[in-house]
Amino acid sequence: MEKLLEKHKIVAVLRSGSVEEAKEKAQAVFKGGVCLIEITFTVPNAETVIREISFLKEKGAIIGAGTVTNVEQCKKAIESGAEYIISPHLDEEISQYCKERGVFYMPGVMTPTEIVKAMKLGHTILKLFPGELLGPKFVKLMKGPFPNVKFVPTGGVNLNNVCEWFEAGVLAVGVGSALVKGTTDEVTKKAQAFVKKIKECTE
């Protein structure tokens, strides 16, 4: 999973009010060149969305579940075909459940204490949340004591600041509203813009 994050550098974080909207947005971001798609469990029947967009995997999409806050959601996600699990917090039960099933888990952290706890559980690729509150400078500061940890900020990442995050040393970024708001055509264009911008600032 680390190689996939390093290669693609962006995860589309999908939140929507219905299964149909989520499916449409997932296809729109993929059409725009974003392959890592995270279906959040704030979406009604998120597991149904994961199942119904699984056909995109054949075309190169990597589909996972986000905002997973308990083992029950984790179980539903994995049974529906989620290839990775992301949570806004650090959860030992989810960590253990994913480990037993060989599924990649990215816990959320926002303090040095949480980073150390995650490392003790065997996790070195961590979601930085909320990214907007912490900022790129936090990543630079954490690289000192934790040089082997790789961060994926989510929350507040947009086209105007995405390069600052990569300059700070993140592995990838999670992008929600700045990417997935709007019509499907607008979402596809935004996805293309993000892919282009990230390529420009990481090459």
mmCIF file of C-alpha atoms in Angstrom:
data_model
loop_
_atom_site.group_PDB
_atom_site.id
_atom_site.type_symbol
_atom_site.label_atom_id
_atom_site.label_comp_id
_atom_site.label_asym_id
_atom_site.label_seq_id
_atom_site.Cartn_x
_atom_site.Cartn_y
_atom_site.Cartn_z
ATOM 1 C CA MET A 1 0.000 0.000 0.000
ATOM 2 C CA GLU A 2 2.894 2.342 0.687
ATOM 3 C CA LYS A 3 4.032 1.937 -2.923
ATOM 4 C CA LEU A 4 0.520 2.715 -4.194
ATOM 5 C CA LEU A 5 0.306 5.851 -2.057
ATOM 6 C CA GLU A 6 3.777 6.913 -3.172
ATOM 7 C CA LYS A 7 2.839 6.325 -6.804
ATOM 8 C CA HIS A 8 -0.596 7.971 -6.893
ATOM 9 C CA LYS A 9 -0.082 10.581 -4.129
ATOM 10 C CA ILE A 10 -3.790 11.423 -3.755
ATOM 11 C CA VAL A 11 -6.761 9.704 -2.129
ATOM 12 C CA ALA A 12 -10.256 10.911 -3.046
ATOM 13 C CA VAL A 13 -12.317 11.118 0.153
ATOM 14 C CA LEU A 14 -15.945 10.598 -0.823
ATOM 15 C CA ARG A 15 -18.740 11.857 1.388
ATOM 16 C CA SER A 16 -22.253 12.064 -0.028
ATOM 17 C CA GLY A 17 -25.891 11.799 0.937
ATOM 18 C CA SER A 18 -26.780 8.752 -1.126
ATOM 19 C CA VAL A 19 -25.449 5.560 -2.677
ATOM 20 C CA GLU A 20 -26.117 6.832 -6.195
ATOM 21 C CA GLU A 21 -24.299 10.129 -5.677
ATOM 22 C CA ALA A 22 -21.309 8.355 -4.159
ATOM 23 C CA LYS A 23 -21.149 5.942 -7.099
ATOM 24 C CA GLU A 24 -21.293 8.812 -9.604
ATOM 25 C CA LYS A 25 -18.598 10.800 -7.786
ATOM 26 C CA ALA A 26 -16.351 7.733 -7.526
ATOM 27 C CA GLN A 27 -16.546 7.191 -11.273
ATOM 28 C CA ALA A 28 -15.974 10.912 -11.884
ATOM 29 C CA VAL A 29 -12.759 11.111 -9.831
ATOM 30 C CA PHE A 30 -11.474 7.914 -11.431
ATOM 31 C CA LYS A 31 -12.194 9.326 -14.889
ATOM 32 C CA GLY A 32 -10.092 12.341 -13.874
ATOM 33 C CA GLY A 33 -7.109 10.164 -13.006
ATOM 34 C CA VAL A 34 -7.477 9.582 -9.253
ATOM 35 C CA CYS A 35 -7.148 5.852 -8.578
ATOM 36 C CA LEU A 36 -7.258 5.685 -4.768
ATOM 37 C CA ILE A 37 -10.890 6.093 -3.747
ATOM 38 C CA GLU A 38 -12.011 6.175 -0.113
ATOM 39 C CA ILE A 39 -15.715 5.648 0.575
ATOM 40 C CA THR A 40 -16.433 7.114 3.998
ATOM 41 C CA PHE A 41 -18.809 5.474 6.428
ATOM 42 C CA THR A 42 -20.699 8.763 6.734
ATOM 43 C CA VAL A 43 -22.225 7.766 3.374
ATOM 44 C CA PRO A 44 -25.520 5.904 3.940
ATOM 45 C CA ASN A 45 -24.952 2.191 3.184
ATOM 46 C CA ALA A 46 -21.263 2.806 2.474
ATOM 47 C CA GLU A 47 -20.642 -0.932 2.140
ATOM 48 C CA THR A 48 -23.145 -1.029 -0.749
ATOM 49 C CA VAL A 49 -21.212 1.704 -2.553
ATOM 50 C CA ILE A 50 -17.946 -0.194 -2.063
ATOM 51 C CA ARG A 51 -19.548 -3.315 -3.506
ATOM 52 C CA GLU A 52 -21.207 -1.554 -6.441
ATOM 53 C CA ILE A 53 -18.119 0.340 -7.625
ATOM 54 C CA SER A 54 -15.903 -2.740 -7.410
ATOM 55 C CA PHE A 55 -15.964 -2.969 -11.215
ATOM 56 C CA LEU A 56 -13.588 0.026 -11.222
ATOM 57 C CA LYS A 57 -10.913 -2.217 -9.684
ATOM 58 C CA GLU A 58 -10.577 -4.025 -13.013
ATOM 59 C CA LYS A 59 -9.685 -0.664 -14.569
ATOM 60 C CA GLY A 60 -7.063 0.156 -11.929
ATOM 61 C CA ALA A 61 -8.958 1.743 -9.039
ATOM 62 C CA ILE A 62 -7.969 0.913 -5.463
ATOM 63 C CA ILE A 63 -11.072 1.178 -3.288
ATOM 64 C CA GLY A 64 -11.092 1.473 0.475
ATOM 65 C CA ALA A 65 -13.250 2.583 3.380
ATOM 66 C CA GLY A 66 -12.803 5.720 5.447
ATOM 67 C CA THR A 67 -14.198 7.276 8.626
ATOM 68 C CA VAL A 68 -14.316 3.739 10.004
ATOM 69 C CA THR A 69 -14.826 4.198 13.740
ATOM 70 C CA ASN A 70 -15.520 0.664 14.973
ATOM 71 C CA VAL A 71 -14.881 -3.005 14.178
ATOM 72 C CA GLU A 72 -18.446 -3.567 12.967
ATOM 73 C CA GLN A 73 -17.976 -0.986 10.196
ATOM 74 C CA CYS A 74 -14.544 -2.430 9.466
ATOM 75 C CA LYS A 75 -16.028 -5.913 9.064
ATOM 76 C CA LYS A 76 -18.755 -4.643 6.708
ATOM 77 C CA ALA A 77 -16.191 -2.750 4.636
ATOM 78 C CA ILE A 78 -13.821 -5.704 4.231
ATOM 79 C CA GLU A 79 -16.660 -8.112 3.438
ATOM 80 C CA SER A 80 -17.816 -5.672 0.742
ATOM 81 C CA GLY A 81 -14.374 -5.643 -0.868
ATOM 82 C CA ALA A 82 -12.558 -2.691 0.735
ATOM 83 C CA GLU A 83 -8.829 -3.025 0.060
ATOM 84 C CA TYR A 84 -7.781 -0.708 2.884
ATOM 85 C CA ILE A 85 -9.289 0.858 6.009
ATOM 86 C CA ILE A 86 -8.793 4.445 7.185
ATOM 87 C CA SER A 87 -10.043 5.938 10.443
ATOM 88 C CA PRO A 88 -9.966 9.482 11.845
ATOM 89 C CA HIS A 89 -8.519 8.113 15.086
ATOM 90 C CA LEU A 90 -6.188 5.413 16.377
ATOM 91 C CA ASP A 91 -8.161 2.266 17.213
ATOM 92 C CA GLU A 92 -6.459 -0.835 18.624
ATOM 93 C CA GLU A 93 -9.442 -3.097 17.868
ATOM 94 C CA ILE A 94 -9.590 -2.019 14.221
ATOM 95 C CA SER A 95 -5.815 -2.384 13.998
ATOM 96 C CA GLN A 96 -5.968 -5.956 15.297
ATOM 97 C CA TYR A 97 -8.947 -6.881 13.113
ATOM 98 C CA CYS A 98 -7.202 -5.629 9.957
ATOM 99 C CA LYS A 99 -3.926 -7.307 10.916
ATOM 100 C CA GLU A 100 -5.677 -10.670 11.315
ATOM 101 C CA ARG A 101 -7.221 -10.303 7.859
ATOM 102 C CA GLY A 102 -4.183 -8.927 6.073
ATOM 103 C CA VAL A 103 -5.882 -5.624 5.248
ATOM 104 C CA PHE A 104 -3.936 -2.347 5.339
ATOM 105 C CA TYR A 105 -5.067 0.031 8.088
ATOM 106 C CA MET A 106 -4.208 3.729 8.292
ATOM 107 C CA PRO A 107 -5.118 5.225 11.673
ATOM 108 C CA GLY A 108 -5.601 8.927 12.245
ATOM 109 C CA VAL A 109 -3.283 10.882 14.558
ATOM 110 C CA MET A 110 -2.741 14.487 15.610
ATOM 111 C CA THR A 111 -0.237 14.383 18.495
ATOM 112 C CA PRO A 112 3.239 12.939 19.148
ATOM 113 C CA THR A 113 1.692 10.624 21.765
ATOM 114 C CA GLU A 114 -0.739 9.187 19.208
ATOM 115 C CA ILE A 115 2.090 8.784 16.687
ATOM 116 C CA VAL A 116 4.086 6.712 19.201
ATOM 117 C CA LYS A 117 1.028 4.598 20.072
ATOM 118 C CA ALA A 118 0.438 3.929 16.365
ATOM 119 C CA MET A 119 4.078 2.952 15.883
ATOM 120 C CA LYS A 120 3.853 0.504 18.802
ATOM 121 C CA LEU A 121 0.940 -1.157 16.989
ATOM 122 C CA GLY A 122 3.098 -1.472 13.881
ATOM 123 C CA HIS A 123 1.785 1.477 11.865
ATOM 124 C CA THR A 124 4.183 3.925 10.220
ATOM 125 C CA ILE A 125 1.857 5.329 7.530
ATOM 126 C CA LEU A 126 -0.519 7.616 9.371
ATOM 127 C CA LYS A 127 -3.445 9.822 8.492
ATOM 128 C CA LEU A 128 -2.858 13.339 9.794
ATOM 129 C CA PHE A 129 -6.230 14.674 10.869
ATOM 130 C CA PRO A 130 -7.411 17.375 10.865
ATOM 131 C CA GLY A 131 -4.795 18.561 8.389
ATOM 132 C CA GLU A 132 -6.222 22.067 8.228
ATOM 133 C CA LEU A 133 -5.652 22.581 11.946
ATOM 134 C CA LEU A 134 -2.136 21.095 12.030
ATOM 135 C CA GLY A 135 -0.708 22.428 8.746
ATOM 136 C CA PRO A 136 2.409 21.487 6.714
ATOM 137 C CA LYS A 137 4.720 22.909 9.398
ATOM 138 C CA PHE A 138 3.553 20.175 11.785
ATOM 139 C CA VAL A 139 4.800 17.533 9.329
ATOM 140 C CA LYS A 140 8.231 19.167 9.173
ATOM 141 C CA LEU A 141 8.431 19.301 12.965
ATOM 142 C CA MET A 142 7.374 15.658 13.371
ATOM 143 C CA LYS A 143 9.964 14.472 10.835
ATOM 144 C CA GLY A 144 12.645 15.249 13.431
ATOM 145 C CA PRO A 145 11.636 12.803 16.172
ATOM 146 C CA PHE A 146 9.828 10.420 13.797
ATOM 147 C CA PRO A 147 11.919 10.162 10.589
ATOM 148 C CA ASN A 148 10.445 6.775 9.614
ATOM 149 C CA VAL A 149 6.806 7.834 9.856
ATOM 150 C CA LYS A 150 4.985 8.827 6.672
ATOM 151 C CA PHE A 151 2.002 11.137 6.834
ATOM 152 C CA VAL A 152 -1.143 11.449 4.724
ATOM 153 C CA PRO A 153 -2.933 14.690 5.711
ATOM 154 C CA THR A 154 -6.688 14.927 5.263
ATOM 155 C CA GLY A 155 -8.901 17.937 5.889
ATOM 156 C CA GLY A 156 -8.257 21.323 4.338
ATOM 157 C CA VAL A 157 -6.068 20.100 1.458
ATOM 158 C CA ASN A 158 -6.802 22.066 -1.724
ATOM 159 C CA LEU A 159 -5.193 23.097 -5.009
ATOM 160 C CA ASN A 160 -3.695 26.213 -3.429
ATOM 161 C CA ASN A 161 -1.846 24.431 -0.615
ATOM 162 C CA VAL A 162 -1.258 20.897 -1.913
ATOM 163 C CA CYS A 163 2.324 21.673 -2.958
ATOM 164 C CA GLU A 164 3.126 23.001 0.529
ATOM 165 C CA TRP A 165 2.179 19.614 1.957
ATOM 166 C CA PHE A 166 4.463 17.737 -0.423
ATOM 167 C CA GLU A 167 7.283 20.216 0.205
ATOM 168 C CA ALA A 168 6.855 19.413 3.917
ATOM 169 C CA GLY A 169 7.459 15.746 3.134
ATOM 170 C CA VAL A 170 4.077 13.979 3.110
ATOM 171 C CA LEU A 171 3.665 10.612 1.384
ATOM 172 C CA ALA A 172 0.272 11.468 -0.117
ATOM 173 C CA VAL A 173 -2.790 13.637 0.565
ATOM 174 C CA GLY A 174 -6.435 12.870 1.206
ATOM 175 C CA VAL A 175 -8.759 15.332 -0.524
ATOM 176 C CA GLY A 176 -12.463 15.661 0.193
ATOM 177 C CA SER A 177 -14.682 18.646 -0.559
ATOM 178 C CA ALA A 178 -12.043 20.481 -2.623
ATOM 179 C CA LEU A 179 -12.206 17.544 -5.034
ATOM 180 C CA VAL A 180 -15.644 15.955 -4.863
ATOM 181 C CA LYS A 181 -18.026 18.913 -4.598
ATOM 182 C CA GLY A 182 -19.913 19.845 -7.761
ATOM 183 C CA THR A 183 -21.318 18.061 -10.797
ATOM 184 C CA THR A 184 -19.682 14.893 -12.087
ATOM 185 C CA ASP A 185 -18.073 16.875 -14.920
ATOM 186 C CA GLU A 186 -16.710 19.416 -12.435
ATOM 187 C CA VAL A 187 -15.395 16.625 -10.216
ATOM 188 C CA THR A 188 -13.588 15.008 -13.154
ATOM 189 C CA LYS A 189 -11.990 18.355 -14.049
ATOM 190 C CA LYS A 190 -10.946 18.927 -10.431
ATOM 191 C CA ALA A 191 -9.414 15.450 -10.309
ATOM 192 C CA GLN A 192 -7.423 16.206 -13.459
ATOM 193 C CA ALA A 193 -6.284 19.519 -11.947
ATOM 194 C CA PHE A 194 -5.109 17.836 -8.729
ATOM 195 C CA VAL A 195 -3.229 15.115 -10.603
ATOM 196 C CA LYS A 196 -1.525 17.734 -12.779
ATOM 197 C CA LYS A 197 -0.658 20.018 -9.846
ATOM 198 C CA ILE A 198 0.756 17.187 -7.732
ATOM 199 C CA LYS A 199 2.848 15.988 -10.653
ATOM 200 C CA GLU A 200 4.257 19.499 -11.102
ATOM 201 C CA CYS A 201 5.258 19.889 -7.460
ATOM 202 C CA THR A 202 6.685 16.412 -6.902
ATOM 203 C CA GLU A 203 8.808 15.948 -10.026
#
